[in-house]
Coordinates of C-alpha atoms in Angstrom, one line a residue:
Chain A
X15 CA -0.1 -0.2 0.1
X16 CA 1.3 3.4 -0.9
X17 CA 2.6 5.7 2.1
X18 CA 0.5 8.5 2.8
X19 CA 1.9 11.8 3.6
X20 CA 0.4 15.3 4.9
X21 CA 2.1 18.4 3.5
X22 CA 1.2 21.4 5.7
X23 CA 2.5 24.5 3.9
X24 CA 1.0 27.9 3.0
X25 CA 2.9 28.5 -0.3
X26 CA 0.7 27.2 -2.9
X27 CA 3.5 26.9 -5.5
X28 CA 5.8 24.8 -3.3
X29 CA 3.0 22.6 -1.9
X30 CA 1.9 22.0 -5.8
X31 CA 5.4 21.2 -6.8
X32 CA 6.3 19.3 -3.8
X33 CA 2.7 17.1 -3.9
X34 CA 3.1 16.5 -7.9
X35 CA 6.3 15.1 -7.3
X36 CA 5.5 12.8 -4.4
X37 CA 2.6 12.0 -6.3
X38 CA 4.7 10.7 -9.1
X39 CA 6.8 8.8 -6.7
X40 CA 3.8 6.9 -5.6
X41 CA 2.9 8.5 -2.5
X42 CA -0.3 9.2 -1.3
X43 CA -0.6 13.0 -1.0
X44 CA -2.7 15.2 1.3
X45 CA -2.5 18.9 2.1
X46 CA -3.1 21.8 4.2
X47 CA -2.8 25.5 4.2
X48 CA -2.8 26.1 7.5
X49 CA -1.8 25.1 10.9
X50 CA -5.1 24.6 12.5
X51 CA -6.3 22.5 8.9
X52 CA -3.2 20.8 9.8
X53 CA -3.5 19.8 13.2
X54 CA -6.9 18.6 12.2
X55 CA -5.8 16.7 9.3
X56 CA -2.6 14.9 11.1
X57 CA -5.1 13.7 13.8
X58 CA -8.2 12.6 11.8
X59 CA -6.4 11.2 8.6
X60 CA -3.0 9.6 10.7
X61 CA -0.5 9.9 7.8
X62 CA 2.7 7.8 7.9
X63 CA 4.7 11.1 8.2
X64 CA 4.1 15.1 7.9
X65 CA 5.8 17.4 6.2
X66 CA 5.7 20.9 8.1
X67 CA 6.4 24.5 7.3
X68 CA 7.2 27.1 10.2
X69 CA 5.8 29.9 9.2
X70 CA 2.0 29.3 8.6
X71 CA -1.3 31.3 9.0
X72 CA -3.5 30.5 12.2
X73 CA -1.0 28.4 13.6
X74 CA 2.9 28.4 13.4
X75 CA 4.8 25.2 12.6
X76 CA 5.7 24.8 16.5
X77 CA 2.3 25.1 17.7
X78 CA 1.5 22.1 15.2
X79 CA 4.2 20.1 16.0
X80 CA 3.4 20.6 19.9
X81 CA 0.0 19.8 19.5
X82 CA 0.8 16.7 17.0
X83 CA 3.0 15.3 19.7
X84 CA 0.7 15.9 22.5
X85 CA -2.2 14.1 21.0
X86 CA -2.2 10.0 21.5
X87 CA -3.4 9.7 18.1
X88 CA -1.1 11.3 16.2
X89 CA 2.5 11.3 18.2
X90 CA 3.7 8.6 16.8
X91 CA 4.1 10.0 12.8
X92 CA 7.4 11.6 12.2
X93 CA 7.7 15.1 11.3
X94 CA 9.8 16.6 8.9
X95 CA 10.1 20.5 8.9
X96 CA 10.4 22.4 5.8
X97 CA 12.1 25.7 6.6
X98 CA 13.6 28.8 5.1
X99 CA 15.0 29.9 8.4
X100 CA 18.1 28.4 8.5
X101 CA 19.6 29.4 11.8
X102 CA 20.8 26.8 14.3
X103 CA 18.3 28.0 16.9
X104 CA 15.6 27.6 15.1
X105 CA 16.1 24.2 13.7
X106 CA 17.2 22.9 17.6
X107 CA 14.1 24.3 18.9
X108 CA 12.4 22.0 16.7
X109 CA 14.2 18.9 17.2
X110 CA 13.7 19.6 21.1
X111 CA 10.2 19.6 20.1
X112 CA 9.9 16.0 19.0
X113 CA 10.5 16.9 15.1
X114 CA 12.5 14.3 12.8
X115 CA 14.8 16.2 11.1
X116 CA 14.6 19.5 9.2
X117 CA 15.4 20.3 5.6
X118 CA 15.9 24.0 4.3
X119 CA 13.8 24.6 1.3
X120 CA 16.2 26.7 -0.8
X121 CA 18.9 24.4 -0.6
X122 CA 17.3 21.0 -1.1
X123 CA 15.9 19.4 -4.4
X124 CA 13.0 17.9 -4.6
X125 CA 14.7 14.4 -5.4
X126 CA 16.7 15.4 -2.0
X127 CA 13.3 15.9 0.1
X128 CA 12.0 12.5 -1.5
X129 CA 15.1 10.6 -0.5
X130 CA 14.9 11.5 3.3
X131 CA 11.4 10.8 3.1
X132 CA 12.1 7.1 2.2
X133 CA 14.8 6.9 4.4
X134 CA 12.1 7.9 7.3
X135 CA 9.4 5.3 6.4
X136 CA 12.2 2.8 5.4
X137 CA 11.3 2.6 1.7
X138 CA 13.9 1.3 -0.6
Chain B
X19 CA 58.5 51.5 2.9
X20 CA 56.8 51.6 6.6
X21 CA 57.4 55.3 6.3
X22 CA 55.3 55.6 2.8
X23 CA 52.4 53.3 4.9
X24 CA 52.4 55.2 7.9
X25 CA 51.9 58.2 5.6
X26 CA 49.3 56.8 3.4
X27 CA 47.2 56.0 6.6
X28 CA 47.6 59.7 8.2
X29 CA 46.3 60.9 4.9
X30 CA 43.6 58.4 4.8
X31 CA 42.8 59.2 8.4
X32 CA 42.5 62.7 7.6
X33 CA 40.8 62.3 4.1
X34 CA 37.3 63.7 5.3
X35 CA 35.6 64.0 1.8
X36 CA 36.4 59.7 1.1
X37 CA 35.8 59.1 4.8
X38 CA 32.0 60.8 4.4
X39 CA 31.6 58.9 1.4
X40 CA 32.5 56.0 2.9
X41 CA 30.1 56.2 6.1
X42 CA 27.1 57.9 3.9
X43 CA 27.5 61.1 5.9
X44 CA 28.4 65.0 5.7
X45 CA 31.9 65.8 6.0
X46 CA 31.2 68.1 9.2
X47 CA 29.7 64.9 10.3
X48 CA 32.9 62.5 10.2
X49 CA 34.3 61.4 13.2
X50 CA 37.9 62.8 12.3
X51 CA 36.4 66.5 11.4
X52 CA 34.9 66.3 14.7
X53 CA 37.8 65.2 16.3
X54 CA 39.8 68.2 14.6
X55 CA 37.2 70.8 15.7
X56 CA 37.5 69.6 18.9
X57 CA 41.3 70.0 19.1
X58 CA 40.9 73.7 17.5
X59 CA 38.1 74.7 20.1
X60 CA 40.2 73.1 23.2
X61 CA 43.5 75.0 21.9
X62 CA 41.5 78.1 21.1
X63 CA 39.8 77.8 24.6
X64 CA 43.2 77.4 26.1
X65 CA 44.2 80.6 24.8
X66 CA 41.1 82.5 25.5
X67 CA 41.4 81.3 28.8
X68 CA 44.8 82.6 29.2
X69 CA 43.9 85.9 27.7
X70 CA 41.0 86.4 30.3
X71 CA 43.3 85.2 33.5
X72 CA 45.9 87.9 32.1
X73 CA 43.4 91.0 31.2
X74 CA 41.1 90.4 34.1
X75 CA 41.9 90.1 37.5
X76 CA 38.1 88.5 38.0
X77 CA 37.9 85.0 39.5
X78 CA 34.0 85.3 38.8
X79 CA 35.0 86.2 34.7
X80 CA 37.6 83.3 34.9
X81 CA 35.1 80.9 36.0
X82 CA 32.4 81.9 33.7
X83 CA 34.9 81.3 30.7
X84 CA 35.9 78.1 32.0
X85 CA 32.3 77.0 32.4
X86 CA 31.8 78.4 28.8
X87 CA 34.7 76.2 27.4
X88 CA 33.7 73.4 29.4
X89 CA 29.8 73.5 27.6
X90 CA 31.4 74.0 24.4
X91 CA 33.8 70.6 24.8
X92 CA 30.4 69.0 26.0
X93 CA 28.4 69.8 23.0
X94 CA 31.0 68.8 20.6
X95 CA 31.6 65.4 22.5
X96 CA 28.0 64.6 22.4
X97 CA 27.9 65.4 18.6
X98 CA 30.7 62.9 18.0
X99 CA 29.1 60.3 20.4
X100 CA 25.7 60.8 18.3
X101 CA 27.4 60.4 14.8
X102 CA 29.0 57.4 16.1
X103 CA 25.8 56.1 17.1
X104 CA 24.0 56.9 14.3
X105 CA 26.6 55.2 12.1
X106 CA 26.5 52.1 14.2
X107 CA 22.7 52.2 13.9
X108 CA 22.3 52.4 10.3
X109 CA 25.1 49.8 9.9
X110 CA 22.6 47.5 12.1
X111 CA 19.3 48.6 10.0
X112 CA 21.4 47.9 6.9
X113 CA 22.2 44.4 7.9
X114 CA 19.3 43.8 9.3
X115 CA 17.4 44.5 5.7
X116 CA 19.9 42.1 3.9
X117 CA 18.8 39.6 6.5
X118 CA 15.2 40.0 6.0
X119 CA 15.5 40.9 2.2
X120 CA 17.5 37.6 1.6
X121 CA 15.2 35.3 3.6
X122 CA 12.3 36.5 1.5
X123 CA 14.1 35.7 -1.7
X124 CA 14.9 32.1 -0.6
X125 CA 11.0 31.3 -1.1
X126 CA 11.1 32.2 -4.4
X127 CA 14.1 30.9 -5.6
X128 CA 13.1 27.2 -3.9
X129 CA 9.8 28.0 -5.8
X130 CA 11.5 28.4 -9.3
X131 CA 13.9 25.5 -8.5
X132 CA 11.3 23.0 -7.6
X133 CA 8.8 23.9 -10.3
X134 CA 11.7 23.0 -13.0
X135 CA 13.0 19.9 -11.2
X136 CA 9.2 18.7 -11.4
X137 CA 8.9 20.0 -15.0
X138 CA 12.5 18.1 -15.9
X139 CA 12.0 14.9 -13.7
X140 CA 8.3 14.4 -14.0
X141 CA 6.7 16.0 -17.2
X142 CA 9.6 16.3 -19.8
X143 CA 7.7 14.2 -21.9
X144 CA 7.7 16.3 -25.4
X145 CA 10.2 18.4 -24.9
X146 CA 12.7 18.8 -27.6
X147 CA 16.8 19.4 -27.3
X148 CA 16.0 23.5 -28.0
X149 CA 13.4 23.4 -25.1
X150 CA 15.7 21.6 -22.9
X151 CA 18.9 23.5 -23.3
X152 CA 16.9 26.9 -22.6
X153 CA 15.6 24.7 -19.1
X154 CA 18.9 24.4 -18.5
X155 CA 20.2 28.0 -18.5
X156 CA 17.3 28.8 -16.5
X157 CA 18.7 26.3 -13.7
X158 CA 22.0 27.8 -13.7
X159 CA 20.8 31.0 -13.5
X160 CA 18.8 29.8 -10.5
X161 CA 21.6 28.5 -9.1
X162 CA 23.6 31.6 -9.4
X163 CA 20.6 33.8 -7.9
X164 CA 20.6 31.2 -4.9
X165 CA 24.4 31.4 -4.4
X166 CA 24.3 35.1 -4.5
X167 CA 21.5 35.1 -2.0
X168 CA 23.4 32.6 -0.2
X169 CA 26.4 34.7 0.1
X170 CA 24.6 37.9 0.8
X171 CA 22.9 36.1 3.9
X172 CA 26.0 34.4 4.9
X173 CA 27.6 38.5 5.1
X174 CA 24.6 39.5 7.0
X175 CA 25.1 36.9 9.7
X176 CA 28.8 37.5 9.9
X177 CA 28.1 40.9 10.4
X178 CA 26.0 40.1 13.3
X179 CA 28.2 37.6 14.7
X180 CA 25.4 34.8 14.0
X181 CA 27.0 32.9 11.2
X182 CA 26.2 29.2 13.0
X183 CA 28.9 26.9 12.5
X184 CA 27.1 22.8 12.1
X185 CA 30.6 20.9 12.7
X186 CA 31.2 17.6 12.0
X187 CA 34.3 15.2 11.7
X188 CA 35.6 14.8 8.4
X189 CA 38.4 14.0 6.1
X190 CA 39.7 17.4 4.9
X191 CA 41.8 15.4 2.1
X192 CA 38.6 13.8 0.6
X193 CA 36.4 16.9 1.0
X194 CA 39.0 19.0 -1.2
X195 CA 39.5 16.1 -4.0
X196 CA 35.6 16.3 -4.1
X197 CA 35.7 19.9 -4.3
X198 CA 38.3 20.2 -7.1
X199 CA 36.7 17.4 -9.3
X200 CA 33.6 20.1 -9.1
X201 CA 35.5 22.6 -10.2
X202 CA 36.7 20.9 -13.4
X203 CA 34.4 21.9 -15.6
X204 CA 34.9 25.3 -15.1
X205 CA 38.7 25.3 -15.4
X206 CA 38.3 23.5 -18.6
X207 CA 36.2 26.1 -19.8
X208 CA 38.6 28.8 -18.9
X209 CA 41.4 26.6 -20.2
X210 CA 43.0 26.2 -16.7
X211 CA 44.5 22.9 -15.6
X212 CA 44.1 22.0 -11.8
X213 CA 46.8 20.4 -10.1
X214 CA 46.6 18.8 -6.6
X215 CA 48.7 17.5 -3.8
X216 CA 47.8 15.7 -0.8
X217 CA 49.1 14.1 2.6
X218 CA 49.4 10.3 2.4
X219 CA 47.2 10.0 5.2
X220 CA 43.8 11.1 5.8
X221 CA 43.8 14.7 7.8
X222 CA 40.4 14.6 10.3
X223 CA 39.3 17.7 11.3
X224 CA 36.1 18.9 13.3
X225 CA 34.6 21.6 11.0
X226 CA 31.2 23.1 9.3
X227 CA 31.3 20.7 5.8
X228 CA 29.1 23.1 4.0
X229 CA 30.5 26.2 4.7
X230 CA 34.5 25.3 4.3
X231 CA 33.4 23.9 1.2
X232 CA 32.0 27.3 0.2
X233 CA 35.4 29.0 1.7
X234 CA 37.4 26.9 -0.7
X235 CA 35.1 26.9 -3.7
X236 CA 35.4 30.8 -3.3
X237 CA 39.3 30.4 -3.4
X238 CA 39.4 28.1 -6.6
X239 CA 37.1 29.9 -8.7
X240 CA 38.6 33.1 -8.1
X241 CA 42.0 31.5 -9.0
X242 CA 40.7 30.1 -12.0
X243 CA 39.0 33.4 -13.3
X244 CA 41.7 35.7 -12.5
X245 CA 44.0 33.7 -14.7
X246 CA 44.2 35.8 -18.3
X247 CA 44.6 32.8 -21.3
X248 CA 46.2 29.5 -20.4
X249 CA 47.3 29.0 -17.1
X250 CA 47.7 26.3 -13.6
X251 CA 46.1 26.3 -10.5
X252 CA 47.9 24.3 -7.4
X253 CA 45.9 23.0 -4.8
X254 CA 48.7 21.8 -2.0
X255 CA 47.6 20.1 1.5
X256 CA 50.1 19.9 4.0
X257 CA 49.6 18.6 7.7
X258 CA 51.9 20.3 10.2
X259 CA 52.0 21.2 14.3
X260 CA 48.3 20.4 14.6
X261 CA 47.1 22.4 11.8
X262 CA 46.2 21.1 8.2
X263 CA 47.2 24.0 6.0
X264 CA 45.8 24.5 2.5
X265 CA 47.0 26.6 -0.3
X266 CA 45.9 27.8 -3.5
X267 CA 48.5 28.9 -6.0
X268 CA 47.4 30.7 -9.4
X269 CA 49.5 32.0 -12.1
X270 CA 46.8 34.9 -12.7
X271 CA 47.2 38.5 -13.3
X272 CA 47.8 39.0 -9.3
X273 CA 46.5 41.7 -6.6
X274 CA 48.2 45.4 -7.2
X275 CA 50.4 46.3 -4.6
X276 CA 47.9 48.9 -3.2
X277 CA 45.2 46.8 -3.2
X278 CA 46.3 44.2 -1.3
X279 CA 45.3 45.7 2.1
X280 CA 41.7 45.9 1.0
X281 CA 41.3 42.6 -0.5
X282 CA 39.3 40.7 2.0
X283 CA 37.3 43.4 2.6
X284 CA 33.1 43.3 1.9
X285 CA 32.5 44.1 -1.5
X286 CA 36.1 44.8 -2.4
X287 CA 37.1 43.6 -6.1
X288 CA 40.7 44.6 -7.2
X289 CA 41.3 46.7 -10.4
X290 CA 43.3 44.6 -12.0
X291 CA 43.2 44.2 -15.8
X292 CA 40.4 41.4 -15.8
X293 CA 38.0 42.9 -13.7
X294 CA 35.4 43.7 -16.4
X295 CA 35.9 40.3 -18.2
X296 CA 34.8 38.6 -14.7
X297 CA 31.8 38.6 -12.5
X298 CA 31.6 38.7 -8.8
X299 CA 30.0 40.2 -5.8
X300 CA 33.5 41.1 -3.9
X301 CA 31.9 38.9 -1.0
X302 CA 33.9 35.4 -1.6
X303 CA 37.2 36.2 0.1
X304 CA 35.4 38.1 3.1
X305 CA 33.3 34.9 3.4
X306 CA 35.8 32.8 2.9
X307 CA 38.3 34.4 5.8
X308 CA 35.6 34.8 8.2
X309 CA 34.6 31.3 7.9
X310 CA 38.2 30.2 8.3
X311 CA 38.6 32.4 11.2
X312 CA 35.5 31.5 13.0
X313 CA 36.5 27.7 12.3
X314 CA 39.9 28.5 14.6
X315 CA 42.0 28.8 11.7
X316 CA 43.9 31.8 10.0
X317 CA 43.7 33.1 6.4
X318 CA 46.2 34.9 4.8
X319 CA 48.1 35.5 0.8
X320 CA 51.1 36.3 -0.9
X321 CA 50.1 38.2 -4.5
X322 CA 52.6 39.8 -7.1
X323 CA 51.0 41.5 -10.1
X324 CA 51.9 39.7 -13.3
X325 CA 52.8 36.7 -11.6
X326 CA 50.4 35.4 -9.4
X327 CA 48.8 34.7 -6.0
X328 CA 48.8 32.4 -3.4
X329 CA 46.3 32.0 -0.5
X330 CA 46.5 30.2 2.3
X331 CA 44.3 29.2 5.1
X332 CA 44.6 26.7 8.1
X333 CA 42.1 24.8 10.3
X334 CA 43.0 22.5 13.4
X335 CA 43.5 19.2 13.2
X336 CA 41.4 16.8 15.3
X337 CA 44.7 15.8 17.4
X338 CA 45.4 19.4 18.5
X339 CA 41.8 19.3 19.9
X340 CA 42.6 16.5 22.0
X341 CA 46.0 17.8 23.5

């Protein structure tokens, strides 16, 4: 069965590019455009992995991370942060809160993002 | 030689128009002008007080004149402080602006890169050779823009003292070999031969891999760019006294002696014979120097116009850290 991914990203261009690429790589992709919707979908849909932006409307990435990790239904889901904030302080904060890893959007190719996802989900 | 240097320095210190131009303020606001003004006022005041004390035998008048002089000195002093504060504030704002603007630019760059990658890898069916060539040109331009934005962001972080180093243990020889390999295409395009020499054993160091790669790449690409016609770039790695020394030597146009002191300054580009044939922002060496120094190493160079340049940097090896 195809692995299910949830992308929480408000930049529609990035979100569409990422979801098209991942769909072509045989993932089942769901998208949320803000933090609030993201938390709801994470809990109701229980995806295999969440790709999470930090700067988001309604609830920011840190808040989403905290709520998803605090919920019994969703706390096991690995979360990969997609960010343009390259500073170590931001990243450390997210990792301490339970994120699996982070990717700086402008520095990673879609191919590399996909490779990271496959590595976390143990897909060969 | 030394005397000339001192003379040049004094001349620079009191070149008010140049100073005002560099700091973006009016001539009368430059610290040097205010300093000279203060000196003149002190001398005039001393003379004034002397005249007053010689002509009027009155302690009240003397006290009043001294009070007036003190007031004047305080006014000029506070003007100097205010100017310096304003310069510092403007500098901070500029750095913050660069930082914010670069962050904002990173999003559209990511968008362009991802869209093109998607097009090339998943939706390339039906694209002919010409179309693919155009897409490759767009990719190169976008990569160039990405590098520029990263450079600006690095400079802003260096100026704010926030350049974070993500350190890991690596073999510097392997890193340099990989970087040289990546530069081969450009070297060939410029008719430049790259020669390398390494220690026999691997040399382990603890550094930020990506950033040291940026520093080294900046040196090698400069060496290649500043060779006029055919030439050779030699890369030497040596391990000595707990440090690894990397040297990038070129047979290029060299740096004029009068410009050597400014070479690692921000936005400085040497006014040599092929300046206009090469593109650059004048940020590469500034970034390289700061990355190396923040990693615990040193950075220096030797250069002779018409002969070539040698750029060196050192980094502490793992053994040093243990000792």
